[in-house]
Amino acid sequence: MKILHRYIFKNFVKRFFILIGIFSIVITSSQLLHLPNFAYGMNILDFLNLLILIDVSFLKYQILFGFFIAWLLVGIHIRESNEIYAIYSLGVSKKNLLKPVFVSTVIFSILALLISMVLIPYANRERAKFLTVKVKNYILENLQSKNFSKINENISVYVEKKEGNTLNGIIIYNKSNRYLITAKEGIFFQDKVVLKDGYIQVPSERSFNIIKYEKYSFNLDVSYIKDIPMEDYKTSQLIEIFLKKRQQYEKAFASLTDRLFFVVPFLFVGFIGFLSGLNFSRSKETLLTFAISISIAYMLLNYFFIKMIEKNITFSGVYLVVLLLFFSTILSFIWKKSE
């Protein structure tokens, strides 16, 4: 019996990692189109680091789809190779046959909780920090002393002298509003430059107005740099925001619900996938469409209820009941069909 269980589990693990590899390649390749231009000028280690962070950011649904489809493919393989007849002829019951699925369900439920609660938010925060640092370095490297450097479509910067993060003799022209900003000194901080002792020339209908300032923070308006959203806060921070009823505590609770309830599909989809592949004499393409349809339906349900929970916390209990009913109904239907 143990040999049979190891054989089934080995087949699952092999297919799971192949699927994760395929998903990673597809997702990373699609995200390459959205990378800022400076990313292609990074050294190879930084570029690989960025790709890994991008891939991990999407790991949540990769692992769900991989787990579901891998067990479906194992079931299909056992049925199509007629191994199922040899297994039943040995007197193996359906419940004994499902033991590897049960073990993997326990393992992946714990893994899903860790990924959802810790790894994904961490990867998203690290990617934001990584890009912020790289943007700062990219802008600094492209600023040439005694020459106008174009930061983006609208902003051009002239620097008399540059020493590390400190700039002297600065002129900034913003094409979008025609502001001309001058400063004796400026210091880079992330995607902003803090200017000291200068003037802002604001155009008017007939001439322009001049505003003198001692200190002025100028945002370089790099569109791909964003603040870290609440969805990517540490779990401990979200709990603190919710318990202390701070601003947007409903959103913090919704994010916690999203992370915690991500475990629920893993309690069912392994059994649904394996039994569907094992007992339904449908084509592989039809069964794959069935599995993908269930996964998409879950994602839509999740999106809808998380948005509702942001407005009304009591919907979290309703969402849990709906999730359990959704997956248990599908599993019950497949179990009855396989009897």
mmCIF file of N, CA, C and O in Angstrom, residues 44-139:
data_model
loop_
_atom_site.group_PDB
_atom_site.id
_atom_site.type_symbol
_atom_site.label_atom_id
_atom_site.label_comp_id
_atom_site.label_asym_id
_atom_site.label_seq_id
_atom_site.Cartn_x
_atom_site.Cartn_y
_atom_site.Cartn_z
ATOM 1 N N ILE A 44 23.046 41.583 -14.525
ATOM 2 C CA ILE A 44 22.292 40.342 -14.628
ATOM 3 C C ILE A 44 21.735 39.876 -13.282
ATOM 4 O O ILE A 44 20.617 39.374 -13.195
ATOM 5 N N LEU A 45 22.494 40.075 -12.185
ATOM 6 C CA LEU A 45 22.038 39.630 -10.867
ATOM 7 C C LEU A 45 20.841 40.446 -10.390
ATOM 8 O O LEU A 45 19.870 39.889 -9.851
ATOM 9 N N ASP A 46 20.891 41.774 -10.595
ATOM 10 C CA ASP A 46 19.759 42.623 -10.214
ATOM 11 C C ASP A 46 18.529 42.302 -11.041
ATOM 12 O O ASP A 46 17.403 42.285 -10.539
ATOM 13 N N PHE A 47 18.743 42.042 -12.328
ATOM 14 C CA PHE A 47 17.619 41.726 -13.206
ATOM 15 C C PHE A 47 16.961 40.405 -12.796
ATOM 16 O O PHE A 47 15.730 40.300 -12.745
ATOM 17 N N LEU A 48 17.775 39.402 -12.468
ATOM 18 C CA LEU A 48 17.240 38.116 -12.019
ATOM 19 C C LEU A 48 16.506 38.269 -10.684
ATOM 20 O O LEU A 48 15.469 37.639 -10.459
ATOM 21 N N ASN A 49 17.064 39.107 -9.812
ATOM 22 C CA ASN A 49 16.420 39.379 -8.525
ATOM 23 C C ASN A 49 15.034 39.983 -8.731
ATOM 24 O O ASN A 49 14.058 39.587 -8.078
ATOM 25 N N LEU A 50 14.933 40.917 -9.677
ATOM 26 C CA LEU A 50 13.651 41.548 -9.984
ATOM 27 C C LEU A 50 12.669 40.517 -10.540
ATOM 28 O O LEU A 50 11.487 40.497 -10.161
ATOM 29 N N LEU A 51 13.123 39.648 -11.426
ATOM 30 C CA LEU A 51 12.248 38.628 -12.006
ATOM 31 C C LEU A 51 11.737 37.659 -10.942
ATOM 32 O O LEU A 51 10.575 37.241 -10.971
ATOM 33 N N ILE A 52 12.607 37.301 -9.995
ATOM 34 C CA ILE A 52 12.197 36.396 -8.909
ATOM 35 C C ILE A 52 11.127 37.053 -8.037
ATOM 36 O O ILE A 52 10.134 36.428 -7.672
ATOM 37 N N LEU A 53 11.329 38.335 -7.711
ATOM 38 C CA LEU A 53 10.340 39.059 -6.898
ATOM 39 C C LEU A 53 9.000 39.157 -7.625
ATOM 40 O O LEU A 53 7.939 39.021 -7.015
ATOM 41 N N ILE A 54 9.051 39.381 -8.942
ATOM 42 C CA ILE A 54 7.821 39.431 -9.740
ATOM 43 C C ILE A 54 7.121 38.079 -9.705
ATOM 44 O O ILE A 54 5.905 37.996 -9.504
ATOM 45 N N ASP A 55 7.890 37.015 -9.897
ATOM 46 C CA ASP A 55 7.309 35.675 -9.928
ATOM 47 C C ASP A 55 6.680 35.316 -8.587
ATOM 48 O O ASP A 55 5.564 34.776 -8.533
ATOM 49 N N VAL A 56 7.376 35.623 -7.495
ATOM 50 C CA VAL A 56 6.857 35.311 -6.154
ATOM 51 C C VAL A 56 5.584 36.096 -5.869
ATOM 52 O O VAL A 56 4.671 35.602 -5.206
ATOM 53 N N SER A 57 5.498 37.316 -6.401
ATOM 54 C CA SER A 57 4.306 38.141 -6.199
ATOM 55 C C SER A 57 3.051 37.473 -6.753
ATOM 56 O O SER A 57 1.946 37.711 -6.271
ATOM 57 N N PHE A 58 3.229 36.631 -7.783
ATOM 58 C CA PHE A 58 2.085 35.950 -8.405
ATOM 59 C C PHE A 58 2.008 34.478 -7.984
ATOM 60 O O PHE A 58 1.257 33.706 -8.573
ATOM 61 N N LEU A 59 2.780 34.090 -6.965
ATOM 62 C CA LEU A 59 2.851 32.686 -6.569
ATOM 63 C C LEU A 59 1.546 32.179 -5.968
ATOM 64 O O LEU A 59 1.232 30.988 -6.040
ATOM 65 N N LYS A 60 0.766 33.079 -5.406
ATOM 66 C CA LYS A 60 -0.465 32.693 -4.702
ATOM 67 C C LYS A 60 -1.379 31.854 -5.589
ATOM 68 O O LYS A 60 -1.781 30.744 -5.226
ATOM 69 N N TYR A 61 -1.704 32.365 -6.756
ATOM 70 C CA TYR A 61 -2.618 31.638 -7.633
ATOM 71 C C TYR A 61 -1.890 30.589 -8.478
ATOM 72 O O TYR A 61 -2.514 29.638 -8.957
ATOM 73 N N GLN A 62 -0.590 30.748 -8.649
ATOM 74 C CA GLN A 62 0.182 29.695 -9.320
ATOM 75 C C GLN A 62 0.083 28.389 -8.540
ATOM 76 O O GLN A 62 -0.154 27.319 -9.105
ATOM 77 N N ILE A 63 0.262 28.497 -7.225
ATOM 78 C CA ILE A 63 0.271 27.286 -6.406
ATOM 79 C C ILE A 63 -1.128 26.669 -6.316
ATOM 80 O O ILE A 63 -1.281 25.446 -6.267
ATOM 81 N N LEU A 64 -2.172 27.506 -6.331
ATOM 82 C CA LEU A 64 -3.541 26.980 -6.311
ATOM 83 C C LEU A 64 -3.861 26.247 -7.607
ATOM 84 O O LEU A 64 -4.341 25.104 -7.589
ATOM 85 N N PHE A 65 -3.603 26.899 -8.751
ATOM 86 C CA PHE A 65 -3.841 26.265 -10.044
ATOM 87 C C PHE A 65 -2.978 25.012 -10.197
ATOM 88 O O PHE A 65 -3.442 23.988 -10.703
ATOM 89 N N GLY A 66 -1.713 25.107 -9.763
ATOM 90 C CA GLY A 66 -0.799 23.970 -9.889
ATOM 91 C C GLY A 66 -1.267 22.780 -9.080
ATOM 92 O O GLY A 66 -1.243 21.634 -9.556
ATOM 93 N N PHE A 67 -1.704 23.029 -7.847
ATOM 94 C CA PHE A 67 -2.180 21.962 -6.966
ATOM 95 C C PHE A 67 -3.422 21.283 -7.547
ATOM 96 O O PHE A 67 -3.510 20.056 -7.595
ATOM 97 N N PHE A 68 -4.355 22.089 -7.998
ATOM 98 C CA PHE A 68 -5.620 21.585 -8.551
ATOM 99 C C PHE A 68 -5.375 20.775 -9.825
ATOM 100 O O PHE A 68 -5.796 19.609 -9.939
ATOM 101 N N ILE A 69 -4.679 21.357 -10.769
ATOM 102 C CA ILE A 69 -4.498 20.720 -12.075
ATOM 103 C C ILE A 69 -3.569 19.514 -11.981
ATOM 104 O O ILE A 69 -3.753 18.519 -12.698
ATOM 105 N N ALA A 70 -2.565 19.573 -11.095
ATOM 106 C CA ALA A 70 -1.645 18.428 -10.949
ATOM 107 C C ALA A 70 -2.403 17.184 -10.498
ATOM 108 O O ALA A 70 -2.206 16.089 -11.035
ATOM 109 N N TRP A 71 -3.308 17.344 -9.511
ATOM 110 C CA TRP A 71 -4.084 16.182 -9.068
ATOM 111 C C TRP A 71 -5.068 15.717 -10.132
ATOM 112 O O TRP A 71 -5.329 14.520 -10.277
ATOM 113 N N LEU A 72 -5.602 16.653 -10.905
ATOM 114 C CA LEU A 72 -6.474 16.280 -12.020
ATOM 115 C C LEU A 72 -5.702 15.432 -13.032
ATOM 116 O O LEU A 72 -6.193 14.381 -13.484
ATOM 117 N N LEU A 73 -4.487 15.846 -13.363
ATOM 118 C CA LEU A 73 -3.668 15.117 -14.346
ATOM 119 C C LEU A 73 -3.245 13.752 -13.828
ATOM 120 O O LEU A 73 -3.155 12.792 -14.600
ATOM 121 N N VAL A 74 -3.003 13.650 -12.526
ATOM 122 C CA VAL A 74 -2.670 12.338 -11.942
ATOM 123 C C VAL A 74 -3.863 11.395 -12.085
ATOM 124 O O VAL A 74 -3.713 10.224 -12.479
ATOM 125 N N GLY A 75 -5.040 11.899 -11.778
ATOM 126 C CA GLY A 75 -6.246 11.078 -11.924
ATOM 127 C C GLY A 75 -6.467 10.641 -13.359
ATOM 128 O O GLY A 75 -6.796 9.477 -13.625
ATOM 129 N N ILE A 76 -6.285 11.562 -14.289
ATOM 130 C CA ILE A 76 -6.442 11.238 -15.714
ATOM 131 C C ILE A 76 -5.426 10.181 -16.142
ATOM 132 O O ILE A 76 -5.766 9.227 -16.870
ATOM 133 N N HIS A 77 -4.190 10.328 -15.689
ATOM 134 C CA HIS A 77 -3.122 9.374 -16.058
ATOM 135 C C HIS A 77 -3.449 7.962 -15.559
ATOM 136 O O HIS A 77 -3.302 6.983 -16.306
ATOM 137 N N ILE A 78 -3.889 7.858 -14.307
ATOM 138 C CA ILE A 78 -4.208 6.539 -13.743
ATOM 139 C C ILE A 78 -5.373 5.899 -14.495
ATOM 140 O O ILE A 78 -5.383 4.689 -14.747
ATOM 141 N N ARG A 79 -6.358 6.714 -14.880
ATOM 142 C CA ARG A 79 -7.514 6.176 -15.617
ATOM 143 C C ARG A 79 -7.144 5.788 -17.040
ATOM 144 O O ARG A 79 -7.470 4.680 -17.496
ATOM 145 N N GLU A 80 -6.440 6.685 -17.756
ATOM 146 C CA GLU A 80 -6.145 6.425 -19.163
ATOM 147 C C GLU A 80 -5.120 5.307 -19.360
ATOM 148 O O GLU A 80 -5.122 4.643 -20.402
ATOM 149 N N SER A 81 -4.249 5.096 -18.389
ATOM 150 C CA SER A 81 -3.260 4.010 -18.500
ATOM 151 C C SER A 81 -3.813 2.690 -17.960
ATOM 152 O O SER A 81 -3.074 1.697 -17.883
ATOM 153 N N ASN A 82 -5.088 2.705 -17.569
ATOM 154 C CA ASN A 82 -5.776 1.520 -17.035
ATOM 155 C C ASN A 82 -5.168 1.003 -15.731
ATOM 156 O O ASN A 82 -5.429 -0.137 -15.326
ATOM 157 N N GLU A 83 -4.377 1.824 -15.067
ATOM 158 C CA GLU A 83 -3.804 1.436 -13.773
ATOM 159 C C GLU A 83 -4.894 1.319 -12.714
ATOM 160 O O GLU A 83 -4.725 0.590 -11.730
ATOM 161 N N ILE A 84 -5.997 2.020 -12.922
ATOM 162 C CA ILE A 84 -7.076 2.007 -11.935
ATOM 163 C C ILE A 84 -7.650 0.597 -11.755
ATOM 164 O O ILE A 84 -8.020 0.201 -10.642
ATOM 165 N N TYR A 85 -7.697 -0.192 -12.841
ATOM 166 C CA TYR A 85 -8.231 -1.551 -12.744
ATOM 167 C C TYR A 85 -7.307 -2.443 -11.928
ATOM 168 O O TYR A 85 -7.767 -3.279 -11.125
ATOM 169 N N ALA A 86 -6.001 -2.260 -12.122
ATOM 170 C CA ALA A 86 -5.038 -3.045 -11.337
ATOM 171 C C ALA A 86 -5.112 -2.672 -9.858
ATOM 172 O O ALA A 86 -5.011 -3.542 -8.979
ATOM 173 N N ILE A 87 -5.323 -1.385 -9.592
ATOM 174 C CA ILE A 87 -5.404 -0.922 -8.204
ATOM 175 C C ILE A 87 -6.634 -1.499 -7.518
ATOM 176 O O ILE A 87 -6.563 -2.025 -6.398
ATOM 177 N N TYR A 88 -7.793 -1.428 -8.187
ATOM 178 C CA TYR A 88 -9.025 -1.950 -7.588
ATOM 179 C C TYR A 88 -8.989 -3.475 -7.463
ATOM 180 O O TYR A 88 -9.582 -4.048 -6.543
ATOM 181 N N SER A 89 -8.289 -4.142 -8.394
ATOM 182 C CA SER A 89 -8.193 -5.611 -8.334
ATOM 183 C C SER A 89 -7.371 -6.066 -7.131
ATOM 184 O O SER A 89 -7.507 -7.210 -6.680
ATOM 185 N N LEU A 90 -6.525 -5.173 -6.606
ATOM 186 C CA LEU A 90 -5.737 -5.485 -5.404
ATOM 187 C C LEU A 90 -6.548 -5.283 -4.126
ATOM 188 O O LEU A 90 -6.051 -5.518 -3.030
ATOM 189 N N GLY A 91 -7.777 -4.846 -4.292
ATOM 190 C CA GLY A 91 -8.644 -4.650 -3.130
ATOM 191 C C GLY A 91 -8.475 -3.296 -2.462
ATOM 192 O O GLY A 91 -8.898 -3.116 -1.309
ATOM 193 N N VAL A 92 -7.875 -2.342 -3.167
ATOM 194 C CA VAL A 92 -7.669 -1.002 -2.611
ATOM 195 C C VAL A 92 -8.982 -0.227 -2.690
ATOM 196 O O VAL A 92 -9.581 -0.110 -3.760
ATOM 197 N N SER A 93 -9.441 0.272 -1.573
ATOM 198 C CA SER A 93 -10.684 1.043 -1.551
ATOM 199 C C SER A 93 -10.423 2.479 -2.017
ATOM 200 O O SER A 93 -9.286 2.947 -2.064
ATOM 201 N N LYS A 94 -11.521 3.149 -2.320
ATOM 202 C CA LYS A 94 -11.408 4.533 -2.791
ATOM 203 C C LYS A 94 -10.812 5.429 -1.693
ATOM 204 O O LYS A 94 -9.998 6.310 -1.960
ATOM 205 N N LYS A 95 -11.194 5.146 -0.438
ATOM 206 C CA LYS A 95 -10.678 5.960 0.673
ATOM 207 C C LYS A 95 -9.180 5.782 0.840
ATOM 208 O O LYS A 95 -8.442 6.735 1.113
ATOM 209 N N ASN A 96 -8.703 4.552 0.700
ATOM 210 C CA ASN A 96 -7.256 4.306 0.785
ATOM 211 C C ASN A 96 -6.524 4.962 -0.373
ATOM 212 O O ASN A 96 -5.405 5.469 -0.217
ATOM 213 N N LEU A 97 -7.161 4.974 -1.529
ATOM 214 C CA LEU A 97 -6.565 5.577 -2.720
ATOM 215 C C LEU A 97 -6.398 7.092 -2.549
ATOM 216 O O LEU A 97 -5.503 7.705 -3.132
ATOM 217 N N LEU A 98 -7.252 7.672 -1.720
ATOM 218 C CA LEU A 98 -7.238 9.123 -1.521
ATOM 219 C C LEU A 98 -6.264 9.582 -0.423
ATOM 220 O O LEU A 98 -6.153 10.792 -0.177
ATOM 221 N N LYS A 99 -5.568 8.660 0.227
ATOM 222 C CA LYS A 99 -4.651 9.054 1.301
ATOM 223 C C LYS A 99 -3.555 10.019 0.845
ATOM 224 O O LYS A 99 -3.260 10.995 1.543
ATOM 225 N N PRO A 100 -2.916 9.796 -0.331
ATOM 226 C CA PRO A 100 -1.902 10.770 -0.789
ATOM 227 C C PRO A 100 -2.494 12.164 -1.022
ATOM 228 O O PRO A 100 -1.835 13.169 -0.774
ATOM 229 N N VAL A 101 -3.764 12.188 -1.484
ATOM 230 C CA VAL A 101 -4.437 13.474 -1.694
ATOM 231 C C VAL A 101 -4.644 14.164 -0.349
ATOM 232 O O VAL A 101 -4.432 15.380 -0.215
ATOM 233 N N PHE A 102 -5.034 13.387 0.652
ATOM 234 C CA PHE A 102 -5.254 13.949 1.988
ATOM 235 C C PHE A 102 -3.959 14.516 2.570
ATOM 236 O O PHE A 102 -3.950 15.631 3.110
ATOM 237 N N VAL A 103 -2.875 13.755 2.449
ATOM 238 C CA VAL A 103 -1.572 14.212 2.972
ATOM 239 C C VAL A 103 -1.148 15.497 2.278
ATOM 240 O O VAL A 103 -0.705 16.459 2.928
ATOM 241 N N SER A 104 -1.263 15.531 0.950
ATOM 242 C CA SER A 104 -0.869 16.737 0.205
ATOM 243 C C SER A 104 -1.768 17.916 0.555
ATOM 244 O O SER A 104 -1.320 19.064 0.583
ATOM 245 N N THR A 105 -3.049 17.643 0.842
ATOM 246 C CA THR A 105 -3.984 18.708 1.222
ATOM 247 C C THR A 105 -3.552 19.364 2.525
ATOM 248 O O THR A 105 -3.560 20.596 2.650
ATOM 249 N N VAL A 106 -3.146 18.564 3.497
ATOM 250 C CA VAL A 106 -2.660 19.106 4.780
ATOM 251 C C VAL A 106 -1.405 19.941 4.561
ATOM 252 O O VAL A 106 -1.284 21.070 5.055
ATOM 253 N N ILE A 107 -0.453 19.399 3.792
ATOM 254 C CA ILE A 107 0.820 20.094 3.546
ATOM 255 C C ILE A 107 0.586 21.416 2.820
ATOM 256 O O ILE A 107 1.098 22.467 3.220
ATOM 257 N N PHE A 108 -0.211 21.362 1.761
ATOM 258 C CA PHE A 108 -0.407 22.559 0.941
ATOM 259 C C PHE A 108 -1.317 23.590 1.611
ATOM 260 O O PHE A 108 -1.211 24.779 1.307
ATOM 261 N N SER A 109 -2.182 23.146 2.505
ATOM 262 C CA SER A 109 -3.004 24.105 3.255
ATOM 263 C C SER A 109 -2.116 24.949 4.170
ATOM 264 O O SER A 109 -2.277 26.173 4.265
ATOM 265 N N ILE A 110 -1.183 24.295 4.849
ATOM 266 C CA ILE A 110 -0.229 25.019 5.701
ATOM 267 C C ILE A 110 0.658 25.921 4.852
ATOM 268 O O ILE A 110 0.901 27.094 5.191
ATOM 269 N N LEU A 111 1.132 25.386 3.719
ATOM 270 C CA LEU A 111 1.985 26.156 2.819
ATOM 271 C C LEU A 111 1.240 27.369 2.258
ATOM 272 O O LEU A 111 1.789 28.480 2.185
ATOM 273 N N ALA A 112 -0.024 27.171 1.886
ATOM 274 C CA ALA A 112 -0.836 28.267 1.338
ATOM 275 C C ALA A 112 -1.014 29.379 2.361
ATOM 276 O O ALA A 112 -0.977 30.569 2.029
ATOM 277 N N LEU A 113 -1.209 28.996 3.619
ATOM 278 C CA LEU A 113 -1.369 29.988 4.685
ATOM 279 C C LEU A 113 -0.098 30.817 4.851
ATOM 280 O O LEU A 113 -0.161 32.056 4.967
ATOM 281 N N LEU A 114 1.057 30.164 4.841
ATOM 282 C CA LEU A 114 2.335 30.874 4.977
ATOM 283 C C LEU A 114 2.592 31.792 3.783
ATOM 284 O O LEU A 114 3.047 32.926 3.944
ATOM 285 N N ILE A 115 2.295 31.283 2.593
ATOM 286 C CA ILE A 115 2.501 32.084 1.378
ATOM 287 C C ILE A 115 1.597 33.306 1.380
ATOM 288 O O ILE A 115 2.039 34.419 1.074
ATOM 289 N N SER A 116 0.332 33.097 1.729
ATOM 290 C CA SER A 116 -0.640 34.184 1.699
ATOM 291 C C SER A 116 -0.400 35.213 2.799
ATOM 292 O O SER A 116 -0.509 36.422 2.570
ATOM 293 N N MET A 117 -0.065 34.745 4.006
ATOM 294 C CA MET A 117 0.073 35.637 5.161
ATOM 295 C C MET A 117 1.429 36.330 5.214
ATOM 296 O O MET A 117 1.531 37.446 5.725
ATOM 297 N N VAL A 118 2.474 35.666 4.701
ATOM 298 C CA VAL A 118 3.842 36.182 4.883
ATOM 299 C C VAL A 118 4.567 36.449 3.568
ATOM 300 O O VAL A 118 5.009 37.575 3.307
ATOM 301 N N LEU A 119 4.692 35.415 2.731
ATOM 302 C CA LEU A 119 5.593 35.497 1.585
ATOM 303 C C LEU A 119 5.152 36.509 0.529
ATOM 304 O O LEU A 119 5.962 37.330 0.071
ATOM 305 N N ILE A 120 3.885 36.472 0.112
ATOM 306 C CA ILE A 120 3.407 37.364 -0.948
ATOM 307 C C ILE A 120 3.511 38.835 -0.543
ATOM 308 O O ILE A 120 4.063 39.654 -1.291
ATOM 309 N N PRO A 121 3.002 39.209 0.646
ATOM 310 C CA PRO A 121 3.162 40.624 1.052
ATOM 311 C C PRO A 121 4.628 41.046 1.137
ATOM 312 O O PRO A 121 4.970 42.166 0.753
ATOM 313 N N TYR A 122 5.471 40.152 1.637
ATOM 314 C CA TYR A 122 6.906 40.466 1.738
ATOM 315 C C TYR A 122 7.510 40.696 0.356
ATOM 316 O O TYR A 122 8.249 41.669 0.140
ATOM 317 N N ALA A 123 7.191 39.821 -0.597
ATOM 318 C CA ALA A 123 7.730 39.945 -1.959
ATOM 319 C C ALA A 123 7.273 41.242 -2.614
ATOM 320 O O ALA A 123 8.055 41.922 -3.299
ATOM 321 N N ASN A 124 6.017 41.619 -2.401
ATOM 322 C CA ASN A 124 5.493 42.862 -2.979
ATOM 323 C C ASN A 124 6.172 44.084 -2.376
ATOM 324 O O ASN A 124 6.475 45.051 -3.085
ATOM 325 N N ARG A 125 6.402 44.054 -1.059
ATOM 326 C CA ARG A 125 7.099 45.174 -0.410
ATOM 327 C C ARG A 125 8.537 45.283 -0.901
ATOM 328 O O ARG A 125 9.031 46.384 -1.174
ATOM 329 N N GLU A 126 9.193 44.146 -1.010
ATOM 330 C CA GLU A 126 10.587 44.141 -1.459
ATOM 331 C C GLU A 126 10.717 44.605 -2.907
ATOM 332 O O GLU A 126 11.666 45.294 -3.264
ATOM 333 N N ARG A 127 9.748 44.251 -3.741
ATOM 334 C CA ARG A 127 9.789 44.691 -5.138
ATOM 335 C C ARG A 127 9.652 46.207 -5.229
ATOM 336 O O ARG A 127 10.351 46.864 -6.000
ATOM 337 N N ALA A 128 8.737 46.764 -4.409
ATOM 338 C CA ALA A 128 8.562 48.223 -4.394
ATOM 339 C C ALA A 128 9.834 48.919 -3.928
ATOM 340 O O ALA A 128 10.260 49.921 -4.520
ATOM 341 N N LYS A 129 10.455 48.389 -2.873
ATOM 342 C CA LYS A 129 11.705 48.977 -2.366
ATOM 343 C C LYS A 129 12.817 48.850 -3.402
ATOM 344 O O LYS A 129 13.601 49.784 -3.625
ATOM 345 N N PHE A 130 12.891 47.682 -4.025
ATOM 346 C CA PHE A 130 13.928 47.423 -5.031
ATOM 347 C C PHE A 130 13.827 48.415 -6.187
ATOM 348 O O PHE A 130 14.811 49.019 -6.604
ATOM 349 N N LEU A 131 12.604 48.588 -6.703
ATOM 350 C CA LEU A 131 12.410 49.505 -7.820
ATOM 351 C C LEU A 131 12.682 50.948 -7.419
ATOM 352 O O LEU A 131 13.235 51.726 -8.197
ATOM 353 N N THR A 132 12.310 51.304 -6.193
ATOM 354 C CA THR A 132 12.552 52.666 -5.718
ATOM 355 C C THR A 132 14.037 52.983 -5.708
ATOM 356 O O THR A 132 14.472 54.039 -6.176
ATOM 357 N N VAL A 133 14.830 52.054 -5.172
ATOM 358 C CA VAL A 133 16.284 52.254 -5.132
ATOM 359 C C VAL A 133 16.859 52.318 -6.534
ATOM 360 O O VAL A 133 17.698 53.175 -6.845
ATOM 361 N N LYS A 134 16.391 51.421 -7.414
ATOM 362 C CA LYS A 134 16.926 51.386 -8.773
ATOM 363 C C LYS A 134 16.547 52.625 -9.573
ATOM 364 O O LYS A 134 17.328 53.106 -10.387
ATOM 365 N N VAL A 135 15.325 53.129 -9.344
ATOM 366 C CA VAL A 135 14.913 54.358 -10.031
ATOM 367 C C VAL A 135 15.798 55.516 -9.605
ATOM 368 O O VAL A 135 16.242 56.329 -10.422
ATOM 369 N N LYS A 136 16.054 55.589 -8.311
ATOM 370 C CA LYS A 136 16.909 56.656 -7.788
ATOM 371 C C LYS A 136 18.297 56.577 -8.427
ATOM 372 O O LYS A 136 18.842 57.586 -8.896
ATOM 373 N N ASN A 137 18.854 55.379 -8.470
ATOM 374 C CA ASN A 137 20.176 55.215 -9.081
ATOM 375 C C ASN A 137 20.150 55.537 -10.567
ATOM 376 O O ASN A 137 21.082 56.143 -11.104
ATOM 377 N N TYR A 138 19.066 55.119 -11.226
ATOM 378 C CA TYR A 138 18.933 55.361 -12.669
ATOM 379 C C TYR A 138 18.900 56.864 -12.970
ATOM 380 O O TYR A 138 19.569 57.341 -13.882
ATOM 381 N N ILE A 139 18.109 57.603 -12.173
ATOM 382 C CA ILE A 139 18.004 59.044 -12.390
ATOM 383 C C ILE A 139 19.337 59.730 -12.120
ATOM 384 O O ILE A 139 19.792 60.584 -12.881
#
